[in-house]
Coordinates of C-alpha atoms in Angstrom, one line a residue:
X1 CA 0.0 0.0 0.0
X2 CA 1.5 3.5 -0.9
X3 CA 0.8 5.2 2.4
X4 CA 2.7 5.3 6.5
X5 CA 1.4 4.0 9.0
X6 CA -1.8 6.3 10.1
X7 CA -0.3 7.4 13.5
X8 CA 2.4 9.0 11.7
X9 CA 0.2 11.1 9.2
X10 CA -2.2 12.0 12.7
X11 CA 1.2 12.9 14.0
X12 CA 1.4 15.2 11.3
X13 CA -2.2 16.4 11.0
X14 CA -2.5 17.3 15.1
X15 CA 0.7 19.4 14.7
X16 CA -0.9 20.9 11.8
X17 CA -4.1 21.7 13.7
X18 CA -2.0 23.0 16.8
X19 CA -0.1 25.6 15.5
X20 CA -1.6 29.7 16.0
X21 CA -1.9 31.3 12.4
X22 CA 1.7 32.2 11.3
X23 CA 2.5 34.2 8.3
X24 CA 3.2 30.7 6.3
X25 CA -0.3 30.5 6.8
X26 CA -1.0 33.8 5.7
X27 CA 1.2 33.2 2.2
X28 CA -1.0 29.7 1.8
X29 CA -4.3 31.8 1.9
X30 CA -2.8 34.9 0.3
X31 CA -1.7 32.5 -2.6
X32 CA -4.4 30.4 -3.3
X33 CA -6.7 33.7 -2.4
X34 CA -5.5 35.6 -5.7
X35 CA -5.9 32.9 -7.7
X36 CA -9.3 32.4 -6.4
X37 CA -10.0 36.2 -6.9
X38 CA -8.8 36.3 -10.8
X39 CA -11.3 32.7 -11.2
X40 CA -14.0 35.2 -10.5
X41 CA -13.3 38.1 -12.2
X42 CA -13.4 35.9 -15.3
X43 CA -16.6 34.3 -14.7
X44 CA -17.9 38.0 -13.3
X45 CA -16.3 39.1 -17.0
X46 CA -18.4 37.0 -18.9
X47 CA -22.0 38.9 -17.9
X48 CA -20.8 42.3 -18.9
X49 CA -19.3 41.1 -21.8
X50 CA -22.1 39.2 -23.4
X51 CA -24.4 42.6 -22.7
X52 CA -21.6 44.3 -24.9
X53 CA -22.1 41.6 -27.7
X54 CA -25.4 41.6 -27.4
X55 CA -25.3 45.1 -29.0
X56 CA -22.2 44.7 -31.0
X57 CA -22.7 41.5 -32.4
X58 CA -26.6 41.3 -32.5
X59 CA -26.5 38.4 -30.6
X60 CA -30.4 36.9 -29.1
X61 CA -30.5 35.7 -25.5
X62 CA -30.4 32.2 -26.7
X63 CA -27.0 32.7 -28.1
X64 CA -26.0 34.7 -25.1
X65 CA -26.9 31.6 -22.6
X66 CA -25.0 29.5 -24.7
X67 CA -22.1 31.2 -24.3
X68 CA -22.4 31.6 -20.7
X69 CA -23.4 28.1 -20.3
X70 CA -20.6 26.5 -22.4
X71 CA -17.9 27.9 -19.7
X72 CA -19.8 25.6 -17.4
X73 CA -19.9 22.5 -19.5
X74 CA -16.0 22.8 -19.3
X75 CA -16.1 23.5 -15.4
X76 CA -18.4 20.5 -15.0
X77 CA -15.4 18.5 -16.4
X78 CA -13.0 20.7 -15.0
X79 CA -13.7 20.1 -11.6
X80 CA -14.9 15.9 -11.9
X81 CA -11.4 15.6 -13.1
X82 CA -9.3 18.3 -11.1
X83 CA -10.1 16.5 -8.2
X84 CA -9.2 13.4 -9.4
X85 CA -5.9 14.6 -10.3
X86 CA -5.2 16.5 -7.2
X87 CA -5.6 13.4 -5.1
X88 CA -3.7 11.5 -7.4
X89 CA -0.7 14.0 -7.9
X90 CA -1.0 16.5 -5.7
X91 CA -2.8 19.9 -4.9
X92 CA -0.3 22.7 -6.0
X93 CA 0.6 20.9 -9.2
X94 CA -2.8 21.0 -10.7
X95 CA -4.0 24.3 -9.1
X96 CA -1.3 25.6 -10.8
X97 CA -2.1 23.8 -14.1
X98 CA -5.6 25.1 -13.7
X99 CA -4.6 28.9 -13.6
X100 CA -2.6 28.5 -16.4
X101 CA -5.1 26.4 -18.7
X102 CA -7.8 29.1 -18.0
X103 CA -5.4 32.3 -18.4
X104 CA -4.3 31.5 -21.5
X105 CA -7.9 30.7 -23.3
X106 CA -9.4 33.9 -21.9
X107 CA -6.6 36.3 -23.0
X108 CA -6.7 34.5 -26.6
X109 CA -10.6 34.9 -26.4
X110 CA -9.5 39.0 -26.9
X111 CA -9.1 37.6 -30.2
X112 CA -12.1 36.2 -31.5
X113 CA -14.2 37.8 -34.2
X114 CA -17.3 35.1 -34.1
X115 CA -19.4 33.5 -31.7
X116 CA -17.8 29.8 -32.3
X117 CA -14.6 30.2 -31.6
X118 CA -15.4 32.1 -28.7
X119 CA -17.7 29.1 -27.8
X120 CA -13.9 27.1 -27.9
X121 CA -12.1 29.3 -26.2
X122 CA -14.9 29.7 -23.3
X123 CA -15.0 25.6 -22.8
X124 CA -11.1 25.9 -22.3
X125 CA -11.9 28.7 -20.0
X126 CA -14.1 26.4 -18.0
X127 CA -12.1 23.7 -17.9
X128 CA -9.1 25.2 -15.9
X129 CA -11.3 27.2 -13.7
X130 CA -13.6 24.2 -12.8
X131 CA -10.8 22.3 -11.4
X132 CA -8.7 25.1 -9.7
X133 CA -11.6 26.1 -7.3
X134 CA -12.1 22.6 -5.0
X135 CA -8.7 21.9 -5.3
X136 CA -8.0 25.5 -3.6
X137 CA -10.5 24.8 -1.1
X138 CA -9.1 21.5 -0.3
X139 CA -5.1 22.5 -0.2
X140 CA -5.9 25.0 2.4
X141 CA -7.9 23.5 4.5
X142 CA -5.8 20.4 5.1
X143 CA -2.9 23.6 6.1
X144 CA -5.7 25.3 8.4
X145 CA -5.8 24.9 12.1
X146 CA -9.0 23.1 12.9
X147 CA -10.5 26.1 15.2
X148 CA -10.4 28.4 12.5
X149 CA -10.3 26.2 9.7
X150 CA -14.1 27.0 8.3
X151 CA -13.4 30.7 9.1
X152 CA -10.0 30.3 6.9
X153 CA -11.9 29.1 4.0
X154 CA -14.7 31.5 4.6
X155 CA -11.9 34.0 3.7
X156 CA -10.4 32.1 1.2
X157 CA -13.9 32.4 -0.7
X158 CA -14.3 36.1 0.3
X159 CA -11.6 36.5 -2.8
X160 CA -14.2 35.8 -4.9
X161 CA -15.9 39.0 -4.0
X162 CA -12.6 41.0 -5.0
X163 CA -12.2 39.4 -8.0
X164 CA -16.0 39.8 -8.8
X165 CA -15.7 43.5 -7.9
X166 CA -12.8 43.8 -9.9
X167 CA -14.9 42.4 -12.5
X168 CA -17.9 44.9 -11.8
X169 CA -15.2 47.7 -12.3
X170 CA -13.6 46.7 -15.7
X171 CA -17.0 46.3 -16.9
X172 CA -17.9 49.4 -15.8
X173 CA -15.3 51.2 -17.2
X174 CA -13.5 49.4 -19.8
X175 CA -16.1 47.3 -21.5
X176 CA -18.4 50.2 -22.6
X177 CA -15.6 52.3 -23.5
X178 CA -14.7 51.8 -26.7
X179 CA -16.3 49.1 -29.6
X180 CA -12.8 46.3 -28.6
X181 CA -13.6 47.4 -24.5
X182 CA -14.7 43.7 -24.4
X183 CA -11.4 42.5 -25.7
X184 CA -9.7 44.7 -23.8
X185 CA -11.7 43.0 -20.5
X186 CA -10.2 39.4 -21.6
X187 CA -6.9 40.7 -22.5
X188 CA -6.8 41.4 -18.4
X189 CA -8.5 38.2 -17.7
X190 CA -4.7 36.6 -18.9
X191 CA -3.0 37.8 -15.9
X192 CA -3.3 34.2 -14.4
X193 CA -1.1 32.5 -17.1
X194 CA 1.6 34.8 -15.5
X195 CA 0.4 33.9 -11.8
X196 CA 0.3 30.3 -12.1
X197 CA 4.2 30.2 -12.4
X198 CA 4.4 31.9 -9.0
X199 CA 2.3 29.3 -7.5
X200 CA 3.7 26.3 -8.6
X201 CA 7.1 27.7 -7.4
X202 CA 6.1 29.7 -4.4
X203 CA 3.5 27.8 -2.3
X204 CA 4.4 24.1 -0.1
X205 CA 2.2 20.7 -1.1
X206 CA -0.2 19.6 1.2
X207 CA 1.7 17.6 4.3
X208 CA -1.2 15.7 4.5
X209 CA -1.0 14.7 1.1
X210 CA 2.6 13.7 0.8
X211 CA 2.5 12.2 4.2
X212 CA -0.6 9.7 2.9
X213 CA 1.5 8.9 -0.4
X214 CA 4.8 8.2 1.9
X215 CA 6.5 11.3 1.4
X216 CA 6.8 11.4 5.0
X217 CA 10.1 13.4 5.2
X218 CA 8.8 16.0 3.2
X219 CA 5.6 16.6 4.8
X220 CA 7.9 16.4 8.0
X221 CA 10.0 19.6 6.9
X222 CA 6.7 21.2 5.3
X223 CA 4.9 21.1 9.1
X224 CA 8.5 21.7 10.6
X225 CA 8.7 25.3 8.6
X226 CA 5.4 26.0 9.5
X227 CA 5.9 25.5 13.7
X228 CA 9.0 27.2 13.3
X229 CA 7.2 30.4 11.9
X230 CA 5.2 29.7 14.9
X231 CA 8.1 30.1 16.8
X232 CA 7.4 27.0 19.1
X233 CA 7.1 23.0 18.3
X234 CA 4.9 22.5 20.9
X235 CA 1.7 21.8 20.6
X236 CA -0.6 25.0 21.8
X237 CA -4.1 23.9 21.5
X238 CA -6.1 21.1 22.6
X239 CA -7.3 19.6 19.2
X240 CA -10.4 16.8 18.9
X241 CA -9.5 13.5 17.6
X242 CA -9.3 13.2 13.8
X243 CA -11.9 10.7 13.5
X244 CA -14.8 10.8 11.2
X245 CA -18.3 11.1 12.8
X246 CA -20.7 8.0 12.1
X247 CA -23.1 9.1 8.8
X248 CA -25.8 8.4 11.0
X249 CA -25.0 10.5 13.6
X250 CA -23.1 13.9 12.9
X251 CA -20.0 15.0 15.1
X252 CA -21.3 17.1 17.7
X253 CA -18.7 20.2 18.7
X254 CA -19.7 20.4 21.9
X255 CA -18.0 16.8 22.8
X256 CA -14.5 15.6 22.3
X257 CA -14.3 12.2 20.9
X258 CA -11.9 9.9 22.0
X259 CA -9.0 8.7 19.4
X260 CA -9.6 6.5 17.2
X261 CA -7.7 3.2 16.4
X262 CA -5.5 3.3 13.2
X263 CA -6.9 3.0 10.1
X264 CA -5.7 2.6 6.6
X265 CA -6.4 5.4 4.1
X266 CA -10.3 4.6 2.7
X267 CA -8.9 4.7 -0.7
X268 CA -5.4 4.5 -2.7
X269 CA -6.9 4.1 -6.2
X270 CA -9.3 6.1 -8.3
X271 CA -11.9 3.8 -8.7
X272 CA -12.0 3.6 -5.1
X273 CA -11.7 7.1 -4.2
X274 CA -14.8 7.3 -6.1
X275 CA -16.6 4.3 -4.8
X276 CA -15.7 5.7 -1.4
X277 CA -18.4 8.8 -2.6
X278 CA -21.3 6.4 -2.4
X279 CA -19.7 4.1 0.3
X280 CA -22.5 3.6 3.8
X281 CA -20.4 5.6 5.4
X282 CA -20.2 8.8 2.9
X283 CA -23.6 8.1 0.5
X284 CA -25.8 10.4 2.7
X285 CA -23.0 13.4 3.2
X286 CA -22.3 12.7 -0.9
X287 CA -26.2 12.9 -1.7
X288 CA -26.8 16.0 0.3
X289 CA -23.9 17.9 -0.6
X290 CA -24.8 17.2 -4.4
X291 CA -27.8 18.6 -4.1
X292 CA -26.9 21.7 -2.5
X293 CA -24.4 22.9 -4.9
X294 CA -26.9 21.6 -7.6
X295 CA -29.4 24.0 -6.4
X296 CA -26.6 27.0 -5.2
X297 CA -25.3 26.8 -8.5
X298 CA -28.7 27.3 -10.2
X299 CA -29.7 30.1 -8.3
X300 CA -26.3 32.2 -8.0
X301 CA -25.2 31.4 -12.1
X302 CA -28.9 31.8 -13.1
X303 CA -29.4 35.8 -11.3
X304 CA -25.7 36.9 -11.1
X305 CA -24.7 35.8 -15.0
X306 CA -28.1 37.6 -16.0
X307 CA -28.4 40.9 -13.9
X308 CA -26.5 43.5 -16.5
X309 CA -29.1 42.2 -18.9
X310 CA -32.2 42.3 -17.0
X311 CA -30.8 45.6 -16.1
X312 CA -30.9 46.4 -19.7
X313 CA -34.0 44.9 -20.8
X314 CA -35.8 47.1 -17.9
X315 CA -34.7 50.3 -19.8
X316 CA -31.7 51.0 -17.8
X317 CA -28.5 52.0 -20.6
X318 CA -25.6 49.7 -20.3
X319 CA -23.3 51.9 -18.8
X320 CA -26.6 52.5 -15.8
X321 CA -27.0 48.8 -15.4
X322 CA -23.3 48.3 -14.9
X323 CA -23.6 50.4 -12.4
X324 CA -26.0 49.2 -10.4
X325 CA -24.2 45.7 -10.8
X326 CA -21.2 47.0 -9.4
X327 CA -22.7 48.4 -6.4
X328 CA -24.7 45.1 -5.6
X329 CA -21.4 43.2 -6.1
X330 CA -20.1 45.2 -3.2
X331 CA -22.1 43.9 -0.6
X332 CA -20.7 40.5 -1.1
X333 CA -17.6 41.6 1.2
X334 CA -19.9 41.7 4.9
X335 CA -21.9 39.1 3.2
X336 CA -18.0 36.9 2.8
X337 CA -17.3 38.6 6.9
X338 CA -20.7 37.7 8.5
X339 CA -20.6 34.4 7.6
X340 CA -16.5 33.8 8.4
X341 CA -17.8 34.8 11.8
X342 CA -21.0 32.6 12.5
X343 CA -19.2 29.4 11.3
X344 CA -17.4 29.0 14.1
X345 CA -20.1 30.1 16.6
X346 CA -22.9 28.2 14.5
X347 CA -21.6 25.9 13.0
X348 CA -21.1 25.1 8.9
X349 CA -24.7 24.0 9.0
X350 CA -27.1 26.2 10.9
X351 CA -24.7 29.1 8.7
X352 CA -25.6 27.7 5.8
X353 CA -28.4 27.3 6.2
X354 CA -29.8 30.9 7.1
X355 CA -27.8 32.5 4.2
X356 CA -29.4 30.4 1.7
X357 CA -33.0 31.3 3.1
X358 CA -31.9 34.8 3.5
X359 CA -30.7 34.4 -0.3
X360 CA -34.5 33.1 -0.8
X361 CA -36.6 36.0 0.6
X362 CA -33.7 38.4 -1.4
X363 CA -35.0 36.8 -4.5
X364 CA -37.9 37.4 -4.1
X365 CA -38.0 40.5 -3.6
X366 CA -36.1 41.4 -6.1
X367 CA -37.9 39.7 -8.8
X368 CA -40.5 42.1 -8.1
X369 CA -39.3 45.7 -7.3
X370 CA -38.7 48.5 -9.8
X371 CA -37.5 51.3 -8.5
X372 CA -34.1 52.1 -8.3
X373 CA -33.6 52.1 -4.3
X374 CA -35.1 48.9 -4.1
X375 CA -33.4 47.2 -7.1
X376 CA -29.9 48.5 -5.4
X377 CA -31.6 47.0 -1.9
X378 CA -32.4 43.7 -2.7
X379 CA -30.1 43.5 -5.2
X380 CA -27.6 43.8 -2.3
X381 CA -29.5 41.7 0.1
X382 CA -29.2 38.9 -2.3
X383 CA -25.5 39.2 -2.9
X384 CA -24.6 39.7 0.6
X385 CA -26.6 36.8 1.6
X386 CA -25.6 34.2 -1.7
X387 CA -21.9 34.7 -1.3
X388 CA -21.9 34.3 2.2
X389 CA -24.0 31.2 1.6
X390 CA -21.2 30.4 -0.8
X391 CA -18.1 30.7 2.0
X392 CA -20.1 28.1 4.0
X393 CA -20.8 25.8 1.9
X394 CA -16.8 25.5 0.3
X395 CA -15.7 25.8 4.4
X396 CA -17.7 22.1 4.6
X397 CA -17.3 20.2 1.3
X398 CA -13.4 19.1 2.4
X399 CA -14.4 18.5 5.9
X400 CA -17.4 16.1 5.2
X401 CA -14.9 13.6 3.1
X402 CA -11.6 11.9 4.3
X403 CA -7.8 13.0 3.1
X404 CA -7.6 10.0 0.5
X405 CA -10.8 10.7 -1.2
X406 CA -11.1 14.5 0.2
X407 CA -10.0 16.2 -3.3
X408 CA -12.3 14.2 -5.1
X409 CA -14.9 14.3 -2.9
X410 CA -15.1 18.2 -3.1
X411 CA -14.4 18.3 -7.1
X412 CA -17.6 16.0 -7.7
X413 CA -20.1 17.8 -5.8
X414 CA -18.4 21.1 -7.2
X415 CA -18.7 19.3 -11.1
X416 CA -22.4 18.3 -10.3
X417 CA -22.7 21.9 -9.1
X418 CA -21.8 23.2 -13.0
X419 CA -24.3 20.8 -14.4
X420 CA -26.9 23.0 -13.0
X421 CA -24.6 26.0 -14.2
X422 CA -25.2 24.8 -17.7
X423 CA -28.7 24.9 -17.7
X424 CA -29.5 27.8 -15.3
X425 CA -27.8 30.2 -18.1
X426 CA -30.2 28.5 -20.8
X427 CA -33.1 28.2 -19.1
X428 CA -33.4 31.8 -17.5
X429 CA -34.4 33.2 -21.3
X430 CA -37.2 31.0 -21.2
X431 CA -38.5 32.0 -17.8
X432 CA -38.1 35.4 -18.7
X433 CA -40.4 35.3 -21.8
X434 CA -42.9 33.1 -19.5
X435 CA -43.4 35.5 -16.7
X436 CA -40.6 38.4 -16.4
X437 CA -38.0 38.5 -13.8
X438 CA -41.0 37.5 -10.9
X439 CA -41.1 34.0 -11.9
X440 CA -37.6 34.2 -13.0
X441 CA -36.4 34.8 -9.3
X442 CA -39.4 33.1 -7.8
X443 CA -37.9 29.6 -9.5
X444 CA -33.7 31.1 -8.1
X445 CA -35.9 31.5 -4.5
X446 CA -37.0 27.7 -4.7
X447 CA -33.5 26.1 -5.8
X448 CA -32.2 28.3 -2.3
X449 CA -34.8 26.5 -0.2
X450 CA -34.5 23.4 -1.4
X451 CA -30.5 23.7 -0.9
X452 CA -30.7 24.9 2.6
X453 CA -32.9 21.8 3.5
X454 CA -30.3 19.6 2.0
X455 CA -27.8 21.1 4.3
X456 CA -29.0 19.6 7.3
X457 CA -27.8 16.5 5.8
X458 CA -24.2 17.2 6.3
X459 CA -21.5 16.5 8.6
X460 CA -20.7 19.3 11.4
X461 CA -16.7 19.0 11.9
X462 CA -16.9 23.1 13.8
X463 CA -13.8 22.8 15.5
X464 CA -13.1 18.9 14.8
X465 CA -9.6 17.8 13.2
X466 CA -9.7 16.4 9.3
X467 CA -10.4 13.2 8.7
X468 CA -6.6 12.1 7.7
X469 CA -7.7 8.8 6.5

């Protein structure tokens, strides 16, 4: 078996889960955190852009979904197989990888003059990016202490935000600019070619990953560097036994639980680090988890993809509904600080929970407002509330699944996620010409209930150690 023996890697993983945050720490997060910030503003890119085309090229909304839904078809894929990968050879490799597929296709997409190779170019797009978000989420969670570990990757996903405002501000001012503002807006969206080189050179592998393949002595220096930023080897904090709760019965944080006995890894192959998914142990956490992102997905790529256009449609001029889109985008930052702060005093579920109902009753609302006040109110109630939803729910998709299978595990409920991403884009046209923006939103407020009823099927690890299975 390619693996040490499991006291070893807990060894490892309770040191790991000790240590205060240092400023190692800080360059893990900071690291992964740009890249996650120049992922979304590409994807933020795309729904200025396509209003641009819309008028440029002449392009009908059925057009326009398809190429906003054919970035997802490629992150579907993107993110089945990046996890896949990253379990298999590592996390910084193929986060890096994933930068620099992505940057490249969206800087030559500055070049296109037709809607089919665009159509190419945006499938690459979503290929990279579809894989480089769970495999961020997992490399640093398995570096985060386990007290603040859901509030680190709370923060990790509050990126997203910058790079979506950053998104909101090119297409503010550069898209409507000038007739080639659009390509101009991809040309920018190459930056992470360049990046990706400084990850793969600048940022440590996962110790918990090379200690599970029997790279124990590098995983050894990697946790060594990290307590010496510390400034102490000790360990500082008590830290809850790495063992996984029982499916049927989630950890509860207010209990420790006593160590386990060692166990092997769950899986050392691919096909059984996807069996593992729909093992009795993980098939409940693996149904409900699918079904959340299904349903996030849907709602948050269905309204945020289409809300320069609506804007549009509702007699607002581009350059106004730009605007108002950038000003919305800005509440997702207390949405992102809100949330980092109740998952570790609620807990990942009860979080999640609220934000998606809060997301819900923003919907709504929105769907049926006109004025500008309340279009900027419940526009921003809806992103405040969806991101923050969205920090949540990547803080618990590593945690529910063990270090063998934990890659995986998150890049299959994040590809299932981009199936509904494919059809949200599509369909929203068609809801539109049924019953305006009302039922449009009405459907987005649905898909947010249904999600935060599936969260209640998850596993609770607030303030529990990975699973380093």
């Amino acid at each position: 078996m390619n693996g040490t023996p499991t006291i070893e890697r807990r060894s490892l993983a309770q040191r790991l889960d000790a240590l205060p945050f240092t400023r190692k720490h800080g360059k893990v997060l900071g690291g992964s955190g740009i890249g996650w910030a120049l992922d979304a503003m590409d994807v933020g890119l795309i729904s200025f852009i396509i209003a641009a085309l819309a008028q440029q090229w002449g392009i009908d909304k059925g057009q326009s979904g398809l190429i906003a839904s054919i970035g997802f078809a490629g992150m579907a894929i993107g993110a089945s197989l990046g996890g896949l990968l990253a379990d298999r050879f590592g996390r910084r490799q193929v986060f890096a990888v994933t930068l620099l597929v992505y940057g490249v296709a969206t800087g030559a997409s500055a070049l296109v003059s037709g809607v089919g190779l665009l159509l190419v170019l945006r499938f690459f797009v979503g290929l990279g990016l579809g894989a480089e978000l769970p495999v961020a989420s997992t490399y640093v969670s398995e570096f985060a202490p386990a007290r603040i570990r859901g509030r680190i990757i709370v923060i990790l996903e509050a990126f997203w935000a910058v790079g979506w405002t950053a998104a909101a501000v090119i297409g503010y001012f550069v898209v409507p600019a000038s007739e080639n503002g659009w390509r101009w807006a991809f040309a920018l969206g190459a930056i992470p070619a360049v990046y990706a080189l400084a990850v793969r050179w600048g940022l440590p592998e996962s110790p918990r990953w090379l200690a599970g393949r029997g790279r124990t002595e590098q995983a050894e220096a990697i946790v060594a560097s990290f307590e010496s930023a510390a400034g102490s080897r000790a360990a500082e904090q008590p830290v809850r036994a790495s063992a996984p709760a029982p499916a049927s019965a989630p950890a509860s944080p207010s209990a420790p639980e006593a160590a386990p006995e060692a166990a092997p890894p769950v899986a050392t192959s691919t096909g059984g680090r996807l069996a593992t998914l729909w093992s009795s142990e993980f098939r409940g956490r693996t149904l409900s988890i699918w079904i959340v992102w299904f349903c996030v997905n849907f709602a948050y790529y269905g309204a945020f993809i289409w809300i320069p256009s609506i804007l549009v449609d509702a007699g607002f001029s581009l350059v106004r509904s730009f605007g108002f889109t950038l000003i919305i985008t800005l509440a997702q930052l207390p949405g992102y600080a809100v949330a980092a702060w109740l998952i570790e005093v609620w807990g990942r579920r009860l979080t999640l929970s609220v934000f998606l109902l809060g997301s819900a009753a923003s919907a709504i609302v929105f769907g049926t407002v006109h004025t500008e006040a309340a279009i900027i109110a419940s526009g921003m109630a809806l992103s405040f509330f969806n991101l923050g939803a969205w920090g949540a729910l990547y803080a618990v998709t590593p945690e529910i699944y063990p270090t063998s299978s934990r890659a995986t595990g998150a890049g299959w409920a994040a590809g299932v996620g981009r199936i509904a991403s494919i059809v949200a884009p599509l369909l929203v046209p068609v809801l539109l010409a049924a019953g305006g923006a009302g039922l449009t939103f009405s459907v987005f407020a649905i898909f947010f209930i249904v999600a935060a009823g599936a969260a209640w099927g998850l596993v609770d690890r607030k303030g529990a150690a990975l699973d380093d299975r």
